PDB file of C-alpha atoms and ligand atoms in Angstrom:
ATOM      1  CA  MET A   1     -60.830  51.629  65.736  1.00 97.00           C
ATOM      2  CA  LYS A   2     -59.846  50.382  62.244  1.00 98.00           C
ATOM      3  CA  VAL A   3     -57.179  47.552  61.609  1.00 99.00           C
ATOM      4  CA  LEU A   4     -55.664  47.813  58.175  1.00 99.00           C
ATOM      5  CA  VAL A   5     -53.898  44.389  56.700  1.00 98.00           C
ATOM      6  CA  ALA A   6     -51.261  46.040  53.772  1.00 98.00           C
ATOM      7  CA  THR A   7     -49.540  43.289  52.289  1.00 98.00           C
ATOM      8  CA  GLU A   8     -47.993  43.243  48.520  1.00 97.00           C
ATOM      9  CA  LYS A   9     -47.130  39.714  49.364  1.00 97.00           C
ATOM     10  CA  PRO A  10     -50.755  38.813  50.219  1.00 98.00           C
ATOM     11  CA  PHE A  11     -51.321  36.288  53.258  1.00 98.00           C
ATOM     12  CA  ALA A  12     -53.233  32.725  52.383  1.00 98.00           C
ATOM     13  CA  LYS A  13     -56.818  33.023  52.506  1.00 98.00           C
ATOM     14  CA  ALA A  14     -57.169  30.916  56.048  1.00 98.00           C
ATOM     15  CA  ALA A  15     -54.806  33.458  57.423  1.00 98.00           C
ATOM     16  CA  VAL A  16     -56.668  36.517  56.470  1.00 98.00           C
ATOM     17  CA  ASN A  17     -60.295  35.147  57.685  1.00 98.00           C
ATOM     18  CA  GLY A  18     -58.714  33.980  60.920  1.00 98.00           C
ATOM     19  CA  ILE A  19     -57.113  37.736  61.179  1.00 98.00           C
ATOM     20  CA  THR A  20     -60.647  39.217  60.055  1.00 98.00           C
ATOM     21  CA  GLU A  21     -62.292  36.987  62.957  1.00 98.00           C
ATOM     22  CA  ILE A  22     -59.756  38.075  65.756  1.00 98.00           C
ATOM     23  CA  VAL A  23     -60.383  41.754  64.978  1.00 98.00           C
ATOM     24  CA  GLU A  24     -63.926  41.874  64.350  1.00 98.00           C
ATOM     25  CA  LYS A  25     -64.674  40.077  67.615  1.00 98.00           C
ATOM     26  CA  ALA A  26     -62.719  42.629  69.455  1.00 98.00           C
ATOM     27  CA  ASP A  27     -65.539  44.919  67.488  1.00 98.00           C
ATOM     28  CA  PHE A  28     -62.637  46.383  65.425  1.00 98.00           C
ATOM     29  CA  GLU A  29     -62.932  46.840  61.515  1.00 98.00           C
ATOM     30  CA  LEU A  30     -60.967  45.345  59.111  1.00 98.00           C
ATOM     31  CA  VAL A  31     -59.388  46.842  56.133  1.00 98.00           C
ATOM     32  CA  LEU A  32     -57.668  44.912  53.465  1.00 98.00           C
ATOM     33  CA  LEU A  33     -54.920  46.094  50.926  1.00 98.00           C
ATOM     34  CA  GLU A  34     -53.613  43.319  49.543  1.00 98.00           C
ATOM     35  CA  LYS A  35     -51.178  42.937  46.156  1.00 98.00           C
ATOM     36  CA  TYR A  36     -51.163  46.795  45.927  1.00 98.00           C
ATOM     37  CA  THR A  37     -48.770  47.743  43.229  1.00 97.00           C
ATOM     38  CA  ASP A  38     -48.547  51.189  44.715  1.00 97.00           C
ATOM     39  CA  LYS A  39     -46.871  53.197  47.095  1.00 97.00           C
ATOM     40  CA  ALA A  40     -50.054  55.471  46.833  1.00 98.00           C
ATOM     41  CA  GLN A  41     -52.451  52.961  47.729  1.00 98.00           C
ATOM     42  CA  LEU A  42     -50.842  52.261  51.170  1.00 98.00           C
ATOM     43  CA  LEU A  43     -50.530  55.732  52.024  1.00 98.00           C
ATOM     44  CA  GLU A  44     -54.145  56.574  51.211  1.00 98.00           C
ATOM     45  CA  ALA A  45     -55.258  53.304  53.210  1.00 98.00           C
ATOM     46  CA  VAL A  46     -52.948  54.436  56.382  1.00 98.00           C
ATOM     47  CA  ALA A  47     -54.368  57.898  56.416  1.00 98.00           C
ATOM     48  CA  ASP A  48     -57.164  56.738  59.398  1.00 98.00           C
ATOM     49  CA  VAL A  49     -56.361  53.558  60.996  1.00 98.00           C
ATOM     50  CA  ASP A  50     -55.729  52.857  64.494  1.00 98.00           C
ATOM     51  CA  ALA A  51     -53.712  49.773  63.619  1.00 99.00           C
ATOM     52  CA  LEU A  52     -51.321  47.928  60.289  1.00 99.00           C
ATOM     53  CA  ILE A  53     -50.487  44.648  59.982  1.00 99.00           C
ATOM     54  CA  ILE A  54     -47.386  44.097  57.237  1.00 98.00           C
ATOM     55  CA  ARG A  55     -45.005  41.521  56.051  1.00 98.00           C
ATOM     56  CA  SER A  56     -42.073  42.482  54.178  1.00 97.00           C
ATOM     57  CA  ASP A  57     -43.862  46.434  53.131  1.00 98.00           C
ATOM     58  CA  LYS A  58     -42.236  49.138  53.632  1.00 98.00           C
ATOM     59  CA  VAL A  59     -43.372  51.456  56.512  1.00 98.00           C
ATOM     60  CA  THR A  60     -41.357  54.242  55.603  1.00 98.00           C
ATOM     61  CA  LYS A  61     -41.293  57.777  56.985  1.00 98.00           C
ATOM     62  CA  GLU A  62     -43.300  58.869  54.288  1.00 98.00           C
ATOM     63  CA  VAL A  63     -45.796  56.200  55.414  1.00 98.00           C
ATOM     64  CA  VAL A  64     -46.126  57.177  59.191  1.00 98.00           C
ATOM     65  CA  ASP A  65     -46.573  60.421  57.969  1.00 98.00           C
ATOM     66  CA  ALA A  66     -49.635  59.649  55.666  1.00 98.00           C
ATOM     67  CA  ALA A  67     -51.273  58.146  59.118  1.00 98.00           C
ATOM     68  CA  ASN A  68     -53.104  60.337  61.309  1.00 98.00           C
ATOM     69  CA  ASN A  69     -54.609  58.080  63.941  1.00 98.00           C
ATOM     70  CA  LEU A  70     -51.956  55.028  63.536  1.00 98.00           C
ATOM     71  CA  LYS A  71     -51.021  53.637  67.014  1.00 98.00           C
ATOM     72  CA  ILE A  72     -49.370  50.028  66.589  1.00 99.00           C
ATOM     73  CA  VAL A  73     -47.745  48.307  63.535  1.00 99.00           C
ATOM     74  CA  VAL A  74     -47.060  44.663  63.851  1.00 99.00           C
ATOM     75  CA  ARG A  75     -44.907  42.914  61.280  1.00 98.00           C
ATOM     76  CA  ALA A  76     -46.066  39.721  60.884  1.00 98.00           C
ATOM     77  CA  GLY A  77     -42.964  37.969  60.690  1.00 98.00           C
ATOM     78  CA  ALA A  78     -39.466  38.234  62.352  1.00 98.00           C
ATOM     79  CA  GLY A  79     -37.475  40.736  60.536  1.00 97.00           C
ATOM     80  CA  TYR A  80     -38.537  44.381  61.011  1.00 98.00           C
ATOM     81  CA  ASP A  81     -35.929  46.156  58.992  1.00 98.00           C
ATOM     82  CA  ASN A  82     -38.370  47.117  56.818  1.00 98.00           C
ATOM     83  CA  VAL A  83     -39.848  49.643  59.257  1.00 98.00           C
ATOM     84  CA  ASP A  84     -38.685  53.170  60.043  1.00 98.00           C
ATOM     85  CA  LEU A  85     -38.596  52.539  63.353  1.00 98.00           C
ATOM     86  CA  GLU A  86     -37.118  56.308  64.316  1.00 98.00           C
ATOM     87  CA  ALA A  87     -39.974  57.610  62.502  1.00 98.00           C
ATOM     88  CA  CYS A  88     -42.864  55.472  64.391  1.00 98.00           C
ATOM     89  CA  SER A  89     -40.994  55.985  68.034  1.00 98.00           C
ATOM     90  CA  ALA A  90     -41.172  59.924  66.775  1.00 98.00           C
ATOM     91  CA  LYS A  91     -45.342  59.823  66.246  1.00 98.00           C
ATOM     92  CA  GLY A  92     -45.409  57.680  69.676  1.00 98.00           C
ATOM     93  CA  ILE A  93     -46.473  54.494  67.707  1.00 98.00           C
ATOM     94  CA  VAL A  94     -45.633  51.003  69.135  1.00 99.00           C
ATOM     95  CA  VAL A  95     -44.060  48.589  66.573  1.00 99.00           C
ATOM     96  CA  MET A  96     -43.903  44.877  67.056  1.00 98.00           C
ATOM     97  CA  ASN A  97     -43.192  41.544  65.622  1.00 98.00           C
ATOM     98  CA  THR A  98     -44.104  38.389  65.798  1.00 98.00           C
ATOM     99  CA  PRO A  99     -40.982  36.260  66.509  1.00 98.00           C
ATOM    100  CA  GLY A 100     -40.918  32.375  65.601  1.00 98.00           C
ATOM    101  CA  GLN A 101     -44.329  32.104  64.191  1.00 98.00           C
ATOM    102  CA  ASN A 102     -42.694  31.635  60.442  1.00 98.00           C
ATOM    103  CA  SER A 103     -39.431  29.879  61.662  1.00 98.00           C
ATOM    104  CA  ASN A 104     -40.338  26.825  60.903  1.00 98.00           C
ATOM    105  CA  ALA A 105     -40.933  27.324  57.164  1.00 98.00           C
ATOM    106  CA  VAL A 106     -37.893  29.155  56.981  1.00 98.00           C
ATOM    107  CA  ALA A 107     -36.055  26.526  58.285  1.00 98.00           C
ATOM    108  CA  GLU A 108     -37.337  24.117  55.836  1.00 98.00           C
ATOM    109  CA  LEU A 109     -36.795  26.151  53.095  1.00 98.00           C
ATOM    110  CA  ALA A 110     -33.296  26.308  54.091  1.00 99.00           C
ATOM    111  CA  ILE A 111     -32.683  22.406  54.071  1.00 99.00           C
ATOM    112  CA  GLY A 112     -34.657  22.258  50.350  1.00 98.00           C
ATOM    113  CA  MET A 113     -32.432  24.730  49.066  1.00 98.00           C
ATOM    114  CA  MET A 114     -29.403  22.671  50.467  1.00 98.00           C
ATOM    115  CA  ILE A 115     -30.804  19.849  48.751  1.00 98.00           C
ATOM    116  CA  PHE A 116     -31.957  21.874  45.762  1.00 98.00           C
ATOM    117  CA  MET A 117     -28.128  23.039  45.087  1.00 98.00           C
ATOM    118  CA  SER A 118     -26.101  19.884  46.068  1.00 98.00           C
ATOM    119  CA  ARG A 119     -28.110  18.185  43.040  1.00 98.00           C
ATOM    120  CA  ASN A 120     -27.655  20.903  40.404  1.00 97.00           C
ATOM    121  CA  GLN A 121     -30.837  22.555  40.323  1.00 98.00           C
ATOM    122  CA  PHE A 122     -32.767  18.843  40.186  1.00 98.00           C
ATOM    123  CA  THR A 123     -31.256  19.133  36.662  1.00 97.00           C
ATOM    124  CA  PRO A 124     -29.004  16.171  35.245  1.00 96.00           C
ATOM    125  CA  GLY A 125     -25.468  15.816  36.121  1.00 94.00           C
ATOM    126  CA  THR A 126     -24.097  13.892  39.599  1.00 97.00           C
ATOM    127  CA  GLY A 127     -24.779  15.716  42.700  1.00 97.00           C
ATOM    128  CA  LYS A 128     -23.796  15.110  46.614  1.00 97.00           C
ATOM    129  CA  GLU A 129     -25.592  14.644  49.525  1.00 98.00           C
ATOM    130  CA  ILE A 130     -25.486  16.650  52.283  1.00 98.00           C
ATOM    131  CA  SER A 131     -25.809  14.020  54.871  1.00 98.00           C
ATOM    132  CA  GLY A 132     -22.300  13.391  56.387  1.00 98.00           C
ATOM    133  CA  LYS A 133     -21.193  17.323  55.494  1.00 98.00           C
ATOM    134  CA  ARG A 134     -20.447  20.109  57.978  1.00 98.00           C
ATOM    135  CA  LEU A 135     -23.349  22.691  58.110  1.00 98.00           C
ATOM    136  CA  GLY A 136     -22.314  26.324  59.892  1.00 98.00           C
ATOM    137  CA  ILE A 137     -25.147  28.088  61.534  1.00 98.00           C
ATOM    138  CA  HIS A 138     -24.845  31.530  61.233  1.00 98.00           C
ATOM    139  CA  ALA A 139     -27.251  32.688  64.172  1.00 98.00           C
ATOM    140  CA  TYR A 140     -29.000  30.427  66.234  1.00 98.00           C
ATOM    141  CA  GLY A 141     -32.023  31.605  66.705  1.00 97.00           C
ATOM    142  CA  ASN A 142     -35.713  30.903  66.366  1.00 98.00           C
ATOM    143  CA  VAL A 143     -34.858  30.187  62.300  1.00 98.00           C
ATOM    144  CA  GLY A 144     -31.119  28.638  63.022  1.00 98.00           C
ATOM    145  CA  ARG A 145     -32.024  26.430  65.998  1.00 98.00           C
ATOM    146  CA  ILE A 146     -34.764  24.444  63.530  1.00 98.00           C
ATOM    147  CA  VAL A 147     -32.332  24.362  60.593  1.00 98.00           C
ATOM    148  CA  GLY A 148     -30.191  22.508  63.331  1.00 98.00           C
ATOM    149  CA  LYS A 149     -32.520  19.965  64.184  1.00 98.00           C
ATOM    150  CA  TYR A 150     -33.134  19.153  60.777  1.00 98.00           C
ATOM    151  CA  ALA A 151     -30.021  18.915  59.768  1.00 98.00           C
ATOM    152  CA  LYS A 152     -28.688  16.731  62.477  1.00 98.00           C
ATOM    153  CA  ALA A 153     -31.916  14.487  61.615  1.00 98.00           C
ATOM    154  CA  LEU A 154     -30.207  14.258  58.017  1.00 98.00           C
ATOM    155  CA  GLY A 155     -26.989  13.111  59.506  1.00 98.00           C
ATOM    156  CA  MET A 156     -25.037  16.366  58.925  1.00 98.00           C
ATOM    157  CA  GLU A 157     -22.697  17.681  61.644  1.00 98.00           C
ATOM    158  CA  VAL A 158     -24.002  20.872  62.735  1.00 98.00           C
ATOM    159  CA  TYR A 159     -21.845  24.227  64.045  1.00 98.00           C
ATOM    160  CA  ALA A 160     -23.217  27.461  65.258  1.00 98.00           C
ATOM    161  CA  PHE A 161     -21.760  30.719  65.584  1.00 98.00           C
ATOM    162  CA  ASP A 162     -23.884  33.125  67.197  1.00 98.00           C
ATOM    163  CA  PRO A 163     -22.527  35.733  70.259  1.00 96.00           C
ATOM    164  CA  PHE A 164     -26.078  36.691  71.732  1.00 96.00           C
ATOM    165  CA  ALA A 165     -27.690  33.187  71.734  1.00 96.00           C
ATOM    166  CA  ASN A 166     -27.925  32.261  75.486  1.00 95.00           C
ATOM    167  CA  PRO A 167     -25.232  29.433  76.038  1.00 94.00           C
ATOM    168  CA  GLU A 168     -27.573  26.912  77.612  1.00 96.00           C
ATOM    169  CA  ILE A 169     -29.234  26.638  74.169  1.00 96.00           C
ATOM    170  CA  PHE A 170     -26.758  24.937  72.590  1.00 96.00           C
ATOM    171  CA  LYS A 171     -25.948  22.719  75.380  1.00 95.00           C
ATOM    172  CA  GLU A 172     -29.617  21.641  75.037  1.00 96.00           C
ATOM    173  CA  ASP A 173     -29.234  21.106  71.340  1.00 96.00           C
ATOM    174  CA  ASP A 174     -25.901  19.432  71.675  1.00 94.00           C
ATOM    175  CA  VAL A 175     -24.749  21.864  68.977  1.00 96.00           C
ATOM    176  CA  THR A 176     -20.699  22.754  68.634  1.00 97.00           C
ATOM    177  CA  VAL A 177     -20.225  26.668  69.424  1.00 97.00           C
ATOM    178  CA  VAL A 178     -17.329  27.691  67.555  1.00 97.00           C
ATOM    179  CA  ASP A 179     -16.185  31.164  68.647  1.00 96.00           C
ATOM    180  CA  SER A 180     -15.988  33.266  65.732  1.00 98.00           C
ATOM    181  CA  VAL A 181     -17.851  33.664  62.544  1.00 98.00           C
ATOM    182  CA  GLU A 182     -14.163  33.238  60.599  1.00 98.00           C
ATOM    183  CA  ALA A 183     -13.865  29.942  62.516  1.00 98.00           C
ATOM    184  CA  LEU A 184     -17.484  28.855  61.291  1.00 98.00           C
ATOM    185  CA  TYR A 185     -16.732  30.083  57.680  1.00 98.00           C
ATOM    186  CA  SER A 186     -13.259  28.587  57.489  1.00 98.00           C
ATOM    187  CA  SER A 187     -14.351  24.961  58.477  1.00 98.00           C
ATOM    188  CA  CYS A 188     -17.911  24.282  56.685  1.00 98.00           C
ATOM    189  CA  ASP A 189     -19.655  22.798  53.864  1.00 98.00           C
ATOM    190  CA  PHE A 190     -22.849  24.605  54.009  1.00 99.00           C
ATOM    191  CA  ILE A 191     -23.167  28.259  55.649  1.00 99.00           C
ATOM    192  CA  SER A 192     -26.692  28.863  56.705  1.00 99.00           C
ATOM    193  CA  VAL A 193     -27.061  32.752  57.353  1.00 98.00           C
ATOM    194  CA  ASN A 194     -29.675  33.314  59.761  1.00 98.00           C
ATOM    195  CA  ILE A 195     -28.666  37.009  60.564  1.00 98.00           C
ATOM    196  CA  PRO A 196     -30.998  40.202  60.842  1.00 97.00           C
ATOM    197  CA  ALA A 197     -30.258  43.141  58.169  1.00 97.00           C
ATOM    198  CA  THR A 198     -28.382  45.846  60.634  1.00 97.00           C
ATOM    199  CA  PRO A 199     -26.891  48.465  60.381  1.00 97.00           C
ATOM    200  CA  GLU A 200     -23.576  46.185  61.492  1.00 97.00           C
ATOM    201  CA  THR A 201     -24.604  43.068  59.587  1.00 98.00           C
ATOM    202  CA  LYS A 202     -25.725  44.751  56.193  1.00 98.00           C
ATOM    203  CA  LYS A 203     -22.546  43.584  53.604  1.00 98.00           C
ATOM    204  CA  SER A 204     -21.211  42.061  56.512  1.00 98.00           C
ATOM    205  CA  LEU A 205     -20.698  38.410  53.911  1.00 98.00           C
ATOM    206  CA  ASN A 206     -17.951  40.237  52.556  1.00 98.00           C
ATOM    207  CA  TYR A 207     -14.709  39.019  50.383  1.00 98.00           C
ATOM    208  CA  SER A 208     -12.771  38.622  53.575  1.00 98.00           C
ATOM    209  CA  LEU A 209     -14.840  36.223  55.050  1.00 98.00           C
ATOM    210  CA  LEU A 210     -16.393  34.051  52.108  1.00 98.00           C
ATOM    211  CA  SER A 211     -12.834  33.658  50.713  1.00 98.00           C
ATOM    212  CA  GLN A 212     -12.075  31.555  53.969  1.00 98.00           C
ATOM    213  CA  LEU A 213     -14.927  28.863  52.503  1.00 98.00           C
ATOM    214  CA  PRO A 214     -13.637  25.199  52.381  1.00 98.00           C
ATOM    215  CA  LYS A 215     -13.393  24.079  48.991  1.00 98.00           C
ATOM    216  CA  GLY A 216     -16.983  22.964  47.702  1.00 98.00           C
ATOM    217  CA  ALA A 217     -19.254  24.988  49.726  1.00 98.00           C
ATOM    218  CA  THR A 218     -22.548  26.755  49.568  1.00 98.00           C
ATOM    219  CA  ILE A 219     -23.789  29.714  51.193  1.00 98.00           C
ATOM    220  CA  VAL A 220     -27.385  29.227  51.959  1.00 99.00           C
ATOM    221  CA  ASN A 221     -29.316  32.848  52.636  1.00 98.00           C
ATOM    222  CA  THR A 222     -32.601  32.925  53.944  1.00 98.00           C
ATOM    223  CA  ALA A 223     -32.213  36.019  55.820  1.00 98.00           C
ATOM    224  CA  ARG A 224     -32.046  38.842  53.695  1.00 98.00           C
ATOM    225  CA  LYS A 225     -29.733  39.654  50.903  1.00 98.00           C
ATOM    226  CA  GLU A 226     -28.750  42.915  52.263  1.00 98.00           C
ATOM    227  CA  VAL A 227     -25.854  41.268  54.331  1.00 98.00           C
ATOM    228  CA  ILE A 228     -23.974  40.055  51.692  1.00 98.00           C
ATOM    229  CA  ASN A 229     -21.606  42.110  49.849  1.00 98.00           C
ATOM    230  CA  GLU A 230     -23.160  41.504  46.418  1.00 98.00           C
ATOM    231  CA  GLU A 231     -20.283  42.957  44.641  1.00 98.00           C
ATOM    232  CA  GLU A 232     -17.689  41.078  46.230  1.00 98.00           C
ATOM    233  CA  LEU A 233     -19.658  37.846  46.276  1.00 98.00           C
ATOM    234  CA  VAL A 234     -19.209  38.352  42.374  1.00 98.00           C
ATOM    235  CA  LYS A 235     -15.184  38.865  42.729  1.00 98.00           C
ATOM    236  CA  LEU A 236     -15.630  35.608  44.541  1.00 98.00           C
ATOM    237  CA  LEU A 237     -17.232  33.210  42.387  1.00 98.00           C
ATOM    238  CA  GLU A 238     -14.835  34.569  39.630  1.00 98.00           C
ATOM    239  CA  GLU A 239     -12.216  33.209  41.241  1.00 98.00           C
ATOM    240  CA  ARG A 240     -13.781  30.253  42.887  1.00 98.00           C
ATOM    241  CA  ASP A 241     -15.499  27.762  40.802  1.00 98.00           C
ATOM    242  CA  ASP A 242     -16.269  25.646  43.607  1.00 98.00           C
ATOM    243  CA  ILE A 243     -18.406  27.988  45.294  1.00 98.00           C
ATOM    244  CA  LYS A 244     -22.114  28.112  45.364  1.00 98.00           C
ATOM    245  CA  TYR A 245     -24.479  30.760  46.177  1.00 98.00           C
ATOM    246  CA  ILE A 246     -28.399  30.399  46.777  1.00 98.00           C
ATOM    247  CA  THR A 247     -30.621  33.506  48.388  1.00 98.00           C
ATOM    248  CA  ASP A 248     -33.900  33.571  49.394  1.00 98.00           C
ATOM    249  CA  ILE A 249     -34.776  36.819  47.324  1.00 96.00           C
ATOM    250  CA  ALA A 250     -32.802  37.605  44.338  1.00 98.00           C
ATOM    251  CA  ALA A 251     -29.642  39.537  44.718  1.00 98.00           C
ATOM    252  CA  ASP A 252     -29.922  42.885  43.215  1.00 97.00           C
ATOM    253  CA  ASN A 253     -27.400  41.641  40.412  1.00 98.00           C
ATOM    254  CA  GLN A 254     -28.973  38.450  40.124  1.00 98.00           C
ATOM    255  CA  ALA A 255     -29.147  38.876  36.311  1.00 98.00           C
ATOM    256  CA  GLU A 256     -25.004  38.989  36.467  1.00 98.00           C
ATOM    257  CA  LEU A 257     -24.666  36.052  38.826  1.00 98.00           C
ATOM    258  CA  ASN A 258     -26.947  33.813  36.777  1.00 98.00           C
ATOM    259  CA  GLU A 259     -25.389  34.724  33.656  1.00 98.00           C
ATOM    260  CA  LYS A 260     -21.795  34.838  34.990  1.00 98.00           C
ATOM    261  CA  PHE A 261     -22.128  31.517  36.766  1.00 98.00           C
ATOM    262  CA  GLY A 262     -25.142  29.627  35.963  1.00 98.00           C
ATOM    263  CA  LYS A 263     -26.143  26.767  38.224  1.00 97.00           C
ATOM    264  CA  ARG A 264     -23.678  27.627  40.573  1.00 98.00           C
ATOM    265  CA  VAL A 265     -26.292  30.364  41.845  1.00 98.00           C
ATOM    266  CA  PHE A 266     -29.848  30.953  42.582  1.00 98.00           C
ATOM    267  CA  GLY A 267     -32.641  33.470  43.963  1.00 98.00           C
ATOM    268  CA  THR A 268     -36.156  33.318  44.610  1.00 98.00           C
ATOM    269  CA  PRO A 269     -38.283  36.088  42.748  1.00 96.00           C
ATOM    270  CA  LYS A 270     -39.972  36.594  45.790  1.00 94.00           C
ATOM    271  CA  LYS A 271     -38.900  35.807  49.474  1.00 96.00           C
ATOM    272  CA  MET A 272     -40.421  32.784  49.684  1.00 97.00           C
ATOM    273  CA  GLY A 273     -39.284  31.373  53.183  1.00 98.00           C
ATOM    274  CA  ALA A 274     -42.519  32.454  55.098  1.00 97.00           C
ATOM    275  CA  GLU A 275     -44.673  31.752  51.940  1.00 97.00           C
ATOM    276  CA  THR A 276     -46.824  28.451  53.381  1.00 98.00           C
ATOM    277  CA  ALA A 277     -50.327  28.380  55.083  1.00 98.00           C
ATOM    278  CA  GLU A 278     -48.638  27.449  58.340  1.00 98.00           C
ATOM    279  CA  ALA A 279     -46.664  30.516  58.734  1.00 98.00           C
ATOM    280  CA  ASN A 280     -49.098  32.623  57.265  1.00 98.00           C
ATOM    281  CA  ILE A 281     -51.801  31.567  59.575  1.00 98.00           C
ATOM    282  CA  ASN A 282     -49.252  31.490  62.788  1.00 98.00           C
ATOM    283  CA  ALA A 283     -48.013  34.932  62.009  1.00 98.00           C
ATOM    284  CA  GLY A 284     -50.894  36.715  60.618  1.00 98.00           C
ATOM    285  CA  LEU A 285     -53.348  35.831  63.615  1.00 98.00           C
ATOM    286  CA  ALA A 286     -50.222  36.239  66.132  1.00 98.00           C
ATOM    287  CA  ALA A 287     -50.068  39.965  64.432  1.00 99.00           C
ATOM    288  CA  ALA A 288     -53.764  40.505  65.221  1.00 99.00           C
ATOM    289  CA  ARG A 289     -54.275  39.024  68.879  1.00 98.00           C
ATOM    290  CA  GLN A 290     -50.941  41.335  69.523  1.00 98.00           C
ATOM    291  CA  ILE A 291     -52.795  44.299  68.020  1.00 98.00           C
ATOM    292  CA  VAL A 292     -56.221  43.540  69.972  1.00 98.00           C
ATOM    293  CA  ASP A 293     -54.250  43.007  73.425  1.00 98.00           C
ATOM    294  CA  PHE A 294     -52.527  46.109  72.645  1.00 98.00           C
ATOM    295  CA  LEU A 295     -55.262  48.285  71.717  1.00 98.00           C
ATOM    296  CA  VAL A 296     -57.691  46.881  74.660  1.00 98.00           C
ATOM    297  CA  ASN A 297     -54.998  45.867  77.516  1.00 98.00           C
ATOM    298  CA  GLY A 298     -51.749  48.238  76.630  1.00 98.00           C
ATOM    299  CA  ASN A 299     -50.118  44.471  76.409  1.00 98.00           C
ATOM    300  CA  THR A 300     -46.309  45.513  74.481  1.00 98.00           C
ATOM    301  CA  LYS A 301     -44.514  42.278  75.321  1.00 98.00           C
ATOM    302  CA  PHE A 302     -43.348  42.389  71.513  1.00 98.00           C
ATOM    303  CA  GLN A 303     -42.700  45.709  71.235  1.00 98.00           C
ATOM    304  CA  VAL A 304     -39.182  46.460  69.134  1.00 98.00           C
ATOM    305  CA  ASN A 305     -39.268  49.828  69.322  1.00 98.00           C
ATOM    306  CA  LYS A 306     -38.645  50.499  73.368  1.00 84.00           C
TER     307      LYS A 306
HETATM  308  C1  LIG B 401     -39.435  37.609  58.038  1.00 59.14           C
HETATM  309  O1  LIG B 401     -38.763  38.361  58.570  1.00 59.14           O
HETATM  310  O2  LIG B 401     -40.552  37.176  58.970  1.00 59.14           O
HETATM  311  C2  LIG B 401     -39.260  36.604  57.001  1.00 59.14           C
HETATM  312  O3  LIG B 401     -38.206  36.948  56.051  1.00 59.14           O
HETATM  313  C3  LIG B 401     -40.662  36.450  56.010  1.00 59.14           C
HETATM  314  O4  LIG B 401     -41.167  37.656  55.161  1.00 59.14           O
HETATM  315  P1  LIG B 401     -42.335  37.755  54.421  1.00 59.14           P
HETATM  316  O5  LIG B 401     -43.458  37.866  55.773  1.00 59.14           O
HETATM  317  O6  LIG B 401     -42.566  39.098  53.568  1.00 59.14           O
HETATM  318  O7  LIG B 401     -42.623  36.756  53.461  1.00 59.14           O
END
């Protein structure tokens, strides 16, 4: 059996070593395609492999069609909006993610981003402290929950909105739940966006919602750029010179945002949330273990295209 690791943005070396060890211990062969620059390289590499480990790499119908033996794709990470689930399901390919494995790294980045924006992006000028401010967590999943824990330790008041979360976890974490997304956005100084990109959530952070933010609020998006309506964000930032926006991966209109709004906006050039050795090791090794467990024992615990 052949396992391909195809990562346009490569894993840390220690993660690749760990993946190799797990794959070879199962008597499978590891094929490595890192830092590829052309889709054609992926199409060629995927042709004869049985399993595929990816990060944010796009597994489109074209990729699925080019894969003659593929049985399983594991997205080493949380969001699987980069995988065409329908195309995979149509060919009987199992798709999994590795939930929770890189959440701490993303949560730490969200906290760092709040401080970065509150301190003028570390340039001269009087900033603000985040302690004592209200943080609204939009989706209380693996990342949101850790953001809340760290924020509380920093003295923030933490609120959350997540109709899909088990209500017990709010009690356990002693976090105040609000009953609508509008209530969250209209009452918090910082919003940590942690929702997945789905047809329902894409562009859902629109003018109508964001214009309810209180004076001086900052939106921290470590989720996906697709969930914010970027055109309407421009309108909001033009009308409200008190609002700030930081996003882990530059907006499609980031150049325009930077030019018009300077230090009130920031976008990372590549997605940075999971860019730690620890997150790479956790997610990469989990992906390799899940592949072996599936190919050897048929375990589909983390399948997302059931
Ligand atoms: C995720 O969905 O797990 C994060 O966005 C990390 O993505 P990455 O593996 O491409 O850094």
